mmCIF file of C-alpha atoms and ligand atoms in Angstrom:
data_model
loop_
_atom_site.group_PDB
_atom_site.id
_atom_site.type_symbol
_atom_site.label_atom_id
_atom_site.label_comp_id
_atom_site.label_asym_id
_atom_site.label_seq_id
_atom_site.Cartn_x
_atom_site.Cartn_y
_atom_site.Cartn_z
ATOM 1 C CA MET A 1 19.563 -9.364 43.610
ATOM 2 C CA GLY A 2 22.029 -11.543 45.453
ATOM 3 C CA GLY A 3 19.193 -13.319 47.195
ATOM 4 C CA LEU A 4 17.622 -13.963 43.875
ATOM 5 C CA ILE A 5 20.650 -15.436 42.424
ATOM 6 C CA GLU A 6 20.857 -17.956 45.242
ATOM 7 C CA GLN A 7 17.440 -18.935 44.710
ATOM 8 C CA LEU A 8 17.858 -19.469 40.938
ATOM 9 C CA ARG A 9 21.073 -21.478 41.624
ATOM 10 C CA ALA A 10 19.251 -23.522 44.140
ATOM 11 C CA LEU A 11 16.546 -24.264 41.391
ATOM 12 C CA GLY A 12 19.354 -25.532 39.085
ATOM 13 C CA THR A 13 18.604 -23.005 36.290
ATOM 14 C CA LEU A 14 21.566 -20.711 36.756
ATOM 15 C CA ARG A 15 24.994 -21.249 35.614
ATOM 16 C CA LEU A 16 27.711 -18.774 36.339
ATOM 17 C CA ALA A 17 30.518 -18.814 33.883
ATOM 18 C CA ALA A 18 33.486 -16.654 33.937
ATOM 19 C CA MET A 19 34.581 -15.533 30.573
ATOM 20 C CA ALA A 20 37.519 -13.202 29.937
ATOM 21 C CA GLY A 21 37.373 -12.134 33.382
ATOM 22 C CA VAL A 22 33.644 -11.003 33.162
ATOM 23 C CA GLY A 23 31.048 -12.975 35.071
ATOM 24 C CA LEU A 24 28.409 -14.207 32.590
ATOM 25 C CA ALA A 25 24.971 -15.219 33.872
ATOM 26 C CA VAL A 26 23.524 -17.927 31.575
ATOM 27 C CA LEU A 27 19.982 -19.088 32.673
ATOM 28 C CA GLY A 28 20.431 -22.737 31.529
ATOM 29 C CA LEU A 29 20.525 -21.580 27.861
ATOM 30 C CA VAL A 30 24.079 -22.924 27.046
ATOM 31 C CA ALA A 31 23.091 -26.293 28.557
ATOM 32 C CA TRP A 32 19.825 -26.480 26.677
ATOM 33 C CA LEU A 33 21.537 -25.442 23.252
ATOM 34 C CA ALA A 34 24.097 -28.212 23.927
ATOM 35 C CA GLY A 35 21.370 -30.641 24.120
ATOM 36 C CA GLN A 36 19.804 -29.712 20.716
ATOM 37 C CA PRO A 37 20.563 -31.898 17.581
ATOM 38 C CA GLN A 38 23.541 -30.093 15.670
ATOM 39 C CA THR A 39 21.602 -29.782 12.161
ATOM 40 C CA THR A 40 23.443 -26.801 11.133
ATOM 41 C CA LYS A 41 27.089 -25.696 10.613
ATOM 42 C CA ALA A 42 28.286 -22.377 11.819
ATOM 43 C CA GLY A 43 27.347 -19.604 9.725
ATOM 44 C CA GLU A 44 24.808 -21.605 7.541
ATOM 45 C CA PRO A 45 21.195 -21.293 7.769
ATOM 46 C CA ALA A 46 19.200 -24.163 9.054
ATOM 47 C CA GLY A 47 17.634 -26.741 6.586
ATOM 48 C CA ASP A 48 14.338 -25.816 7.754
ATOM 49 C CA SER A 49 14.886 -22.205 7.091
ATOM 50 C CA LEU A 50 15.997 -22.762 3.601
ATOM 51 C CA ALA A 51 12.950 -25.059 2.993
ATOM 52 C CA LEU A 52 10.741 -22.255 4.175
ATOM 53 C CA ALA A 53 12.344 -19.670 2.119
ATOM 54 C CA ASP A 54 12.061 -21.880 -0.893
ATOM 55 C CA ARG A 55 8.345 -22.411 -0.176
ATOM 56 C CA TRP A 56 7.917 -18.714 0.255
ATOM 57 C CA ARG A 57 9.667 -17.881 -3.075
ATOM 58 C CA GLN A 58 7.617 -20.612 -4.943
ATOM 59 C CA ALA A 59 4.123 -19.224 -3.464
ATOM 60 C CA GLU A 60 5.266 -15.518 -4.336
ATOM 61 C CA ALA A 61 5.951 -16.616 -7.899
ATOM 62 C CA ALA A 62 2.670 -18.471 -8.153
ATOM 63 C CA VAL A 63 0.804 -15.483 -6.825
ATOM 64 C CA GLN A 64 2.647 -13.023 -9.118
ATOM 65 C CA ALA A 65 1.838 -15.162 -12.166
ATOM 66 C CA LEU A 66 -1.772 -15.398 -10.937
ATOM 67 C CA LEU A 67 -2.157 -11.581 -10.566
ATOM 68 C CA ASP A 68 -0.439 -11.125 -14.112
ATOM 69 C CA GLN A 69 -3.109 -13.453 -15.571
ATOM 70 C CA GLU A 70 -6.127 -12.150 -13.600
ATOM 71 C CA LEU A 71 -5.384 -8.422 -13.825
ATOM 72 C CA ALA A 72 -4.421 -8.608 -17.632
ATOM 73 C CA ASP A 73 -7.895 -7.488 -18.783
ATOM 74 C CA GLU A 74 -9.071 -5.783 -15.679
ATOM 75 C CA ASP A 75 -9.689 -1.991 -15.522
ATOM 76 C CA GLY A 76 -10.040 -1.426 -11.798
ATOM 77 C CA GLU A 77 -7.791 -0.347 -8.800
ATOM 78 C CA PRO A 78 -5.667 -3.461 -8.432
ATOM 79 C CA ALA A 79 -4.958 -3.289 -12.198
ATOM 80 C CA LEU A 80 -4.169 0.401 -12.010
ATOM 81 C CA ALA A 81 -1.573 -0.246 -9.244
ATOM 82 C CA ARG A 82 -0.164 -2.982 -11.208
ATOM 83 C CA LEU A 83 0.162 -0.953 -14.380
ATOM 84 C CA LEU A 84 1.214 2.468 -12.823
ATOM 85 C CA SER A 85 4.095 0.731 -10.953
ATOM 86 C CA ARG A 86 5.444 -0.389 -14.177
ATOM 87 C CA LEU A 87 4.833 2.635 -16.315
ATOM 88 C CA LEU A 88 6.262 5.369 -14.021
ATOM 89 C CA PRO A 89 10.221 5.615 -14.727
ATOM 90 C CA ALA A 90 12.859 4.613 -12.360
ATOM 91 C CA GLY A 91 13.838 7.117 -9.767
ATOM 92 C CA LEU A 92 10.672 9.060 -10.032
ATOM 93 C CA PRO A 93 9.315 9.429 -6.417
ATOM 94 C CA VAL A 94 5.643 8.374 -5.609
ATOM 95 C CA LEU A 95 3.538 9.193 -2.699
ATOM 96 C CA LEU A 96 0.895 6.790 -1.885
ATOM 97 C CA ALA A 97 -2.241 8.221 -0.130
ATOM 98 C CA ASN A 98 -3.745 6.328 2.793
ATOM 99 C CA SER A 99 -6.928 4.121 2.348
ATOM 100 C CA SER A 100 -6.795 1.948 -0.740
ATOM 101 C CA PRO A 101 -4.009 3.530 -2.777
ATOM 102 C CA VAL A 102 -1.144 2.447 -0.420
ATOM 103 C CA ARG A 103 -2.874 -0.868 0.197
ATOM 104 C CA ASP A 104 -3.277 -1.575 -3.463
ATOM 105 C CA TRP A 105 0.288 -0.838 -4.203
ATOM 106 C CA GLU A 106 1.558 -2.903 -1.572
ATOM 107 C CA SER A 107 -0.492 -5.854 -2.801
ATOM 108 C CA PHE A 108 -0.663 -5.473 -6.588
ATOM 109 C CA ALA A 109 2.438 -3.211 -7.759
ATOM 110 C CA HIS A 110 4.376 -5.379 -10.240
ATOM 111 C CA PRO A 111 7.497 -6.972 -8.596
ATOM 112 C CA GLY A 112 9.530 -6.185 -11.746
ATOM 113 C CA ALA A 113 8.527 -2.520 -11.417
ATOM 114 C CA PRO A 114 11.505 0.011 -11.852
ATOM 115 C CA PRO A 115 13.106 0.867 -8.586
ATOM 116 C CA ARG A 116 12.078 4.354 -7.058
ATOM 117 C CA PRO A 117 11.610 6.007 -3.749
ATOM 118 C CA MET A 118 8.261 5.368 -2.327
ATOM 119 C CA HIS A 119 6.605 7.526 0.300
ATOM 120 C CA GLY A 120 3.777 7.309 2.684
ATOM 121 C CA PHE A 121 2.373 8.687 5.805
ATOM 122 C CA ARG A 122 0.593 5.875 7.404
ATOM 123 C CA GLY A 123 -0.571 6.502 10.879
ATOM 124 C CA ALA A 124 0.267 10.272 10.656
ATOM 125 C CA SER A 125 -3.052 11.863 9.963
ATOM 126 C CA GLY A 126 -5.330 9.502 8.120
ATOM 127 C CA ILE A 127 -6.377 10.981 4.938
ATOM 128 C CA ASP A 128 -6.054 14.550 6.039
ATOM 129 C CA GLY A 129 -3.326 16.812 4.311
ATOM 130 C CA THR A 130 -2.654 14.460 1.640
ATOM 131 C CA LEU A 131 -2.299 16.978 -1.286
ATOM 132 C CA SER A 132 -0.327 19.538 0.907
ATOM 133 C CA SER A 133 2.074 16.724 1.923
ATOM 134 C CA ALA A 134 2.483 15.925 -1.757
ATOM 135 C CA CYS A 135 3.264 19.679 -2.706
ATOM 136 C CA GLY A 136 5.803 19.830 0.156
ATOM 137 C CA LEU A 137 7.416 16.522 -0.896
ATOM 138 C CA ALA A 138 7.407 17.643 -4.444
ATOM 139 C CA GLU A 139 9.058 21.030 -3.490
ATOM 140 C CA ALA A 140 11.699 19.060 -1.446
ATOM 141 C CA LEU A 141 12.433 16.376 -4.030
ATOM 142 C CA GLY A 142 11.741 18.463 -7.197
ATOM 143 C CA ASP A 143 9.337 15.835 -8.803
ATOM 144 C CA LEU A 144 6.676 13.515 -7.451
ATOM 145 C CA VAL A 145 3.558 11.574 -8.384
ATOM 146 C CA LEU A 146 0.778 11.479 -5.903
ATOM 147 C CA VAL A 147 -1.685 8.529 -6.148
ATOM 148 C CA SER A 148 -4.757 9.529 -4.128
ATOM 149 C CA GLY A 149 -8.359 8.469 -3.527
ATOM 150 C CA ASP A 150 -11.174 11.047 -4.199
ATOM 151 C CA LEU A 151 -12.096 11.753 -0.490
ATOM 152 C CA ALA A 152 -8.437 12.126 0.653
ATOM 153 C CA LEU A 153 -7.826 14.718 -2.475
ATOM 154 C CA LEU A 154 -11.004 16.594 -1.675
ATOM 155 C CA HIS A 155 -10.331 16.552 2.281
ATOM 156 C CA ASP A 156 -7.254 18.677 1.583
ATOM 157 C CA ALA A 157 -8.383 20.581 -1.605
ATOM 158 C CA ASN A 158 -6.664 23.713 -0.472
ATOM 159 C CA GLY A 159 -3.368 22.210 -1.169
ATOM 160 C CA TRP A 160 -4.104 23.291 -4.893
ATOM 161 C CA LEU A 161 -3.132 26.719 -3.612
ATOM 162 C CA TRP A 162 0.411 25.694 -3.825
ATOM 163 C CA ARG A 163 0.006 26.119 -7.551
ATOM 164 C CA SER A 164 1.351 29.574 -7.390
ATOM 165 C CA GLN A 165 4.316 28.831 -5.654
ATOM 166 C CA LEU A 166 5.407 25.154 -6.204
ATOM 167 C CA SER A 167 8.835 25.100 -7.971
ATOM 168 C CA GLY A 168 8.771 21.194 -8.125
ATOM 169 C CA ARG A 169 6.643 19.135 -10.533
ATOM 170 C CA LEU A 170 3.488 17.444 -9.151
ATOM 171 C CA THR A 171 1.478 14.935 -11.005
ATOM 172 C CA VAL A 172 -1.706 13.797 -9.230
ATOM 173 C CA VAL A 173 -3.316 10.448 -10.230
ATOM 174 C CA LEU A 174 -6.784 10.431 -8.685
ATOM 175 C CA ILE A 175 -8.749 7.327 -8.340
ATOM 176 C CA ASP A 176 -12.316 8.418 -8.318
ATOM 177 C CA ASN A 177 -14.598 5.755 -6.949
ATOM 178 C CA GLY A 178 -17.086 8.130 -5.482
ATOM 179 C CA GLY A 179 -16.289 8.023 -1.956
ATOM 180 C CA GLY A 180 -14.392 5.693 0.503
ATOM 181 C CA GLY A 181 -13.930 2.511 -1.477
ATOM 182 C CA ILE A 182 -12.135 0.866 1.517
ATOM 183 C CA PHE A 183 -15.294 0.590 3.369
ATOM 184 C CA GLU A 184 -16.692 -1.756 0.741
ATOM 185 C CA GLN A 185 -14.334 -4.301 2.168
ATOM 186 C CA LEU A 186 -15.971 -4.409 5.505
ATOM 187 C CA PRO A 187 -18.976 -6.911 5.951
ATOM 188 C CA ILE A 188 -21.216 -4.233 6.907
ATOM 189 C CA ARG A 189 -23.729 -3.725 4.133
ATOM 190 C CA THR A 190 -27.264 -4.746 5.139
ATOM 191 C CA GLU A 191 -30.028 -6.747 3.553
ATOM 192 C CA PRO A 192 -32.251 -4.914 2.789
ATOM 193 C CA ALA A 193 -29.842 -2.145 1.971
ATOM 194 C CA ALA A 194 -32.185 0.567 3.571
ATOM 195 C CA ALA A 195 -31.607 -0.988 7.180
ATOM 196 C CA MET A 196 -28.071 0.719 7.100
ATOM 197 C CA ASP A 197 -27.380 3.844 4.866
ATOM 198 C CA PHE A 198 -23.938 2.662 3.728
ATOM 199 C CA GLU A 199 -23.675 5.148 0.967
ATOM 200 C CA ARG A 200 -24.328 8.101 3.280
ATOM 201 C CA LEU A 201 -22.800 6.876 6.418
ATOM 202 C CA PHE A 202 -19.485 5.151 4.919
ATOM 203 C CA ALA A 203 -18.892 5.643 1.410
ATOM 204 C CA MET A 204 -19.955 9.492 1.597
ATOM 205 C CA PRO A 205 -19.510 10.255 -2.102
ATOM 206 C CA GLN A 206 -19.280 14.111 -2.584
ATOM 207 C CA PRO A 207 -20.953 16.026 -5.432
ATOM 208 C CA VAL A 208 -17.631 17.891 -6.507
ATOM 209 C CA ASP A 209 -16.020 17.574 -9.807
ATOM 210 C CA PRO A 210 -12.291 17.083 -9.062
ATOM 211 C CA LEU A 211 -11.167 18.524 -12.578
ATOM 212 C CA ALA A 212 -13.463 21.799 -12.122
ATOM 213 C CA LEU A 213 -11.967 22.161 -8.625
ATOM 214 C CA ALA A 214 -8.399 21.873 -9.739
ATOM 215 C CA ALA A 215 -9.053 24.059 -12.853
ATOM 216 C CA VAL A 216 -10.182 26.875 -10.411
ATOM 217 C CA HIS A 217 -6.774 26.763 -8.949
ATOM 218 C CA GLY A 218 -5.186 26.994 -12.427
ATOM 219 C CA VAL A 219 -4.266 23.382 -12.311
ATOM 220 C CA PRO A 220 -4.988 21.498 -15.803
ATOM 221 C CA GLY A 221 -6.343 18.151 -15.844
ATOM 222 C CA ARG A 222 -7.632 15.173 -17.756
ATOM 223 C CA ARG A 223 -9.994 12.296 -17.405
ATOM 224 C CA VAL A 224 -8.342 9.026 -18.238
ATOM 225 C CA ALA A 225 -10.691 7.074 -20.479
ATOM 226 C CA GLY A 226 -9.158 3.759 -19.227
ATOM 227 C CA LEU A 227 -5.855 1.881 -18.534
ATOM 228 C CA ALA A 228 -5.210 1.744 -22.202
ATOM 229 C CA THR A 229 -4.587 5.537 -22.579
ATOM 230 C CA LEU A 230 -2.908 5.977 -19.209
ATOM 231 C CA ALA A 231 0.482 6.065 -20.529
ATOM 232 C CA SER A 232 -0.331 8.800 -23.075
ATOM 233 C CA ASP A 233 -2.346 10.742 -20.397
ATOM 234 C CA LEU A 234 0.767 10.369 -18.055
ATOM 235 C CA ALA A 235 3.168 11.754 -20.786
ATOM 236 C CA TRP A 236 0.981 14.944 -21.140
ATOM 237 C CA ALA A 237 0.802 15.220 -17.209
ATOM 238 C CA ARG A 238 4.510 14.729 -16.754
ATOM 239 C CA GLN A 239 5.046 18.021 -19.065
ATOM 240 C CA GLN A 240 2.900 20.249 -16.763
ATOM 241 C CA PRO A 241 4.248 21.788 -13.583
ATOM 242 C CA MET A 242 1.108 20.471 -11.851
ATOM 243 C CA ALA A 243 -1.497 18.349 -13.257
ATOM 244 C CA LEU A 244 -4.537 16.057 -12.438
ATOM 245 C CA LEU A 245 -5.306 12.813 -14.003
ATOM 246 C CA VAL A 246 -8.710 11.318 -12.930
ATOM 247 C CA ILE A 247 -9.501 7.716 -13.352
ATOM 248 C CA SER A 248 -13.066 6.723 -12.517
ATOM 249 C CA THR A 249 -13.408 3.060 -10.939
ATOM 250 C CA ASP A 250 -16.189 1.080 -9.432
ATOM 251 C CA ARG A 251 -15.560 0.500 -5.719
ATOM 252 C CA ARG A 252 -18.054 -2.340 -5.210
ATOM 253 C CA ARG A 253 -16.784 -4.215 -8.177
ATOM 254 C CA ASP A 254 -13.059 -3.769 -7.107
ATOM 255 C CA ALA A 255 -13.890 -4.781 -3.537
ATOM 256 C CA ALA A 256 -15.239 -8.024 -4.828
ATOM 257 C CA LEU A 257 -12.128 -8.487 -7.165
ATOM 258 C CA ARG A 258 -9.734 -7.978 -4.359
ATOM 259 C CA GLN A 259 -11.746 -10.547 -2.185
ATOM 260 C CA ARG A 260 -11.592 -13.111 -5.231
ATOM 261 C CA LEU A 261 -7.825 -12.541 -5.672
ATOM 262 C CA ARG A 262 -7.053 -13.044 -1.898
ATOM 263 C CA THR A 263 -9.059 -16.207 -2.007
ATOM 264 C CA MET A 264 -7.155 -17.215 -5.190
ATOM 265 C CA ALA A 265 -3.834 -16.294 -3.822
ATOM 266 C CA ALA A 266 -4.485 -18.111 -0.566
ATOM 267 C CA ALA A 267 -5.053 -21.336 -2.636
ATOM 268 C CA GLN A 268 -1.545 -20.991 -4.079
ATOM 269 C CA VAL A 269 0.060 -21.339 -0.767
ATOM 270 C CA THR A 270 0.258 -25.032 0.546
ATOM 271 C CA PRO A 271 0.527 -25.413 4.303
ATOM 272 C CA PRO A 272 3.657 -27.173 5.505
HETATM 273 C C1 TPP B 301 -8.567 12.835 8.703
HETATM 274 C C2 TPP B 301 -9.450 11.735 8.495
HETATM 275 N N1 TPP B 301 -10.764 11.575 8.499
HETATM 276 C C3 TPP B 301 -11.442 10.240 8.189
HETATM 277 C C4 TPP B 301 -10.696 9.189 8.120
HETATM 278 C C5 TPP B 301 -11.462 7.939 7.938
HETATM 279 N N2 TPP B 301 -11.258 7.376 6.460
HETATM 280 C C6 TPP B 301 -10.271 6.279 6.476
HETATM 281 S S1 TPP B 301 -10.268 5.709 4.780
HETATM 282 C C7 TPP B 301 -11.555 6.840 4.394
HETATM 283 C C8 TPP B 301 -12.017 6.966 3.053
HETATM 284 C C9 TPP B 301 -11.065 7.563 2.000
HETATM 285 O O1 TPP B 301 -11.690 7.683 0.783
HETATM 286 P P1 TPP B 301 -10.787 7.769 -0.468
HETATM 287 O O2 TPP B 301 -9.622 8.683 -0.378
HETATM 288 O O3 TPP B 301 -11.744 8.207 -1.680
HETATM 289 O O4 TPP B 301 -10.125 6.366 -0.782
HETATM 290 P P2 TPP B 301 -10.785 5.070 -1.049
HETATM 291 O O5 TPP B 301 -11.147 4.614 0.316
HETATM 292 O O6 TPP B 301 -11.752 5.264 -1.998
HETATM 293 O O7 TPP B 301 -9.500 4.135 -1.532
HETATM 294 C C10 TPP B 301 -11.882 7.681 5.521
HETATM 295 C C11 TPP B 301 -12.955 8.631 5.447
HETATM 296 C C12 TPP B 301 -9.231 9.255 8.091
HETATM 297 N N3 TPP B 301 -8.492 8.190 8.018
HETATM 298 N N4 TPP B 301 -8.652 10.386 8.338
HETATM 299 MG MG1 MG B 302 -12.445 6.718 -2.991
#
């Protein structure tokens, strides 16, 4: 160590300062800092930082206005995330399943949505264990809304067995887009389509009626006709100890919509 210090000192990059009796090794930083233009006062953010924050706020406001406008007449998954985030009351905990639900909420939930505890399990188990995790959380918290995709829910359909023992309330909002909608966002569809069987290999739609499967376990459910009736369907579901609401969406159309929104949002952000 001593040898190394000697070498650095010899290179002129090391200053040794004694502060309050403690030897402080400063590898040239103090001298470098002293040489910088003094653009800020102590305790104040730099002008460049304030300008960046301002640009960020303006871009955020423009993107949110764009989303309000573009999603107003939409019925798909981005619009569902935006509406649901506003409809659910403040304080009601929400669990977002992996795949598109958590991503859509992150991107499209309304910035003015009521504050509430949000839960997710990114990186823990993929889409596995979604319903059981929701039941455990509902039991622990007393009340919960789970927003899940169709494959994630089916993957852990045994979670419905909680029905007989759950003392908390659980409302499941199922986004039924006929398989793994997230894979529609990958540029992997081929032309002609037959060259790679996207539906069988990636989307994997399953021939199971989620309402019938829930009903077998004694869990009541409803198909939501469209976002216009979501509020009343939610009001019904929230009165059941456990209930399933199924909203059908078009995964291919929603993938195209997300792409379009991303392009439009990027156009709102001007480079420095
Ligand atoms: C246990 C497990 N198996 C497989 C996957 C791979 N996987 C990631 S997303 C996904 C599709 C999920 O489909 P769905 O729940 O319907 O959500 P969507 O993609 O339609 O939003 C799959 C199979 C995974 N993450 N975890
Ligand atoms: Mg799906």
